[in-house]
PDB file of C-alpha atoms in Angstrom:
ATOM      1  CA  MET E 138      10.424   0.983   0.704  1.00  0.00           C
ATOM      2  CA  ASP E 139      10.558   2.930   3.948  1.00  0.00           C
ATOM      3  CA  PHE E 140      13.371   0.729   5.248  1.00  0.00           C
ATOM      4  CA  THR E 141      15.687   1.992   2.514  1.00  0.00           C
ATOM      5  CA  ARG E 142      15.623   5.480   3.998  1.00  0.00           C
ATOM      6  CA  ARG E 143      16.572   4.112   7.413  1.00  0.00           C
ATOM      7  CA  VAL E 144      19.674   2.394   6.078  1.00  0.00           C
ATOM      8  CA  HIS E 145      22.633   4.578   7.057  1.00  0.00           C
ATOM      9  CA  PRO E 146      25.366   2.752   5.080  1.00  0.00           C
ATOM     10  CA  ASP E 147      24.306   2.837   1.446  1.00  0.00           C
ATOM     11  CA  PRO E 148      26.912   0.905  -0.592  1.00  0.00           C
ATOM     12  CA  TYR E 149      24.610   0.524  -3.586  1.00  0.00           C
ATOM     13  CA  GLY E 150      23.204   4.044  -3.555  1.00  0.00           C
ATOM     14  CA  LEU E 151      19.652   2.705  -3.597  1.00  0.00           C
ATOM     15  CA  VAL E 152      18.316   5.294  -1.170  1.00  0.00           C
ATOM     16  CA  PRO E 153      18.962   8.336  -3.413  1.00  0.00           C
ATOM     17  CA  ALA E 154      17.704   6.310  -6.366  1.00  0.00           C
ATOM     18  CA  VAL E 155      14.391   5.605  -4.656  1.00  0.00           C
ATOM     19  CA  ILE E 156      14.005   9.227  -3.590  1.00  0.00           C
ATOM     20  CA  ALA E 157      14.867  10.389  -7.104  1.00  0.00           C
ATOM     21  CA  ARG E 158      12.264   8.065  -8.581  1.00  0.00           C
ATOM     22  CA  GLU E 159       9.657   9.456  -6.201  1.00  0.00           C
ATOM     23  CA  GLU E 160      10.501  12.982  -7.307  1.00  0.00           C
ATOM     24  CA  ASP E 161      10.618  11.715 -10.910  1.00  0.00           C
ATOM     25  CA  GLY E 162      11.582  15.141 -12.230  1.00  0.00           C
ATOM     26  CA  SER E 163      15.115  15.387 -10.849  1.00  0.00           C
ATOM     27  CA  TRP E 164      18.287  14.837 -12.886  1.00  0.00           C
ATOM     28  CA  ALA E 165      19.301  12.286 -10.263  1.00  0.00           C
ATOM     29  CA  GLY E 166      16.220  10.255 -11.141  1.00  0.00           C
ATOM     30  CA  ARG E 167      17.215  10.158 -14.785  1.00  0.00           C
ATOM     31  CA  ALA E 168      20.783   9.247 -13.860  1.00  0.00           C
ATOM     32  CA  ALA E 169      19.515   6.438 -11.618  1.00  0.00           C
ATOM     33  CA  VAL E 170      17.468   5.075 -14.499  1.00  0.00           C
ATOM     34  CA  ARG E 171      20.546   5.081 -16.723  1.00  0.00           C
ATOM     35  CA  HIS E 172      22.569   3.196 -14.109  1.00  0.00           C
ATOM     36  CA  SER E 173      19.814   0.640 -13.610  1.00  0.00           C
TER      37      SER E 173
END
């Protein structure tokens, strides 16, 4: 999933979602799960 961080244009917002899931404790992670 390293390529997702290299993507500059992020129309789907997948990059922050992946990072949030890695952190797992952030509110963004929970929000990403809700949007999934």
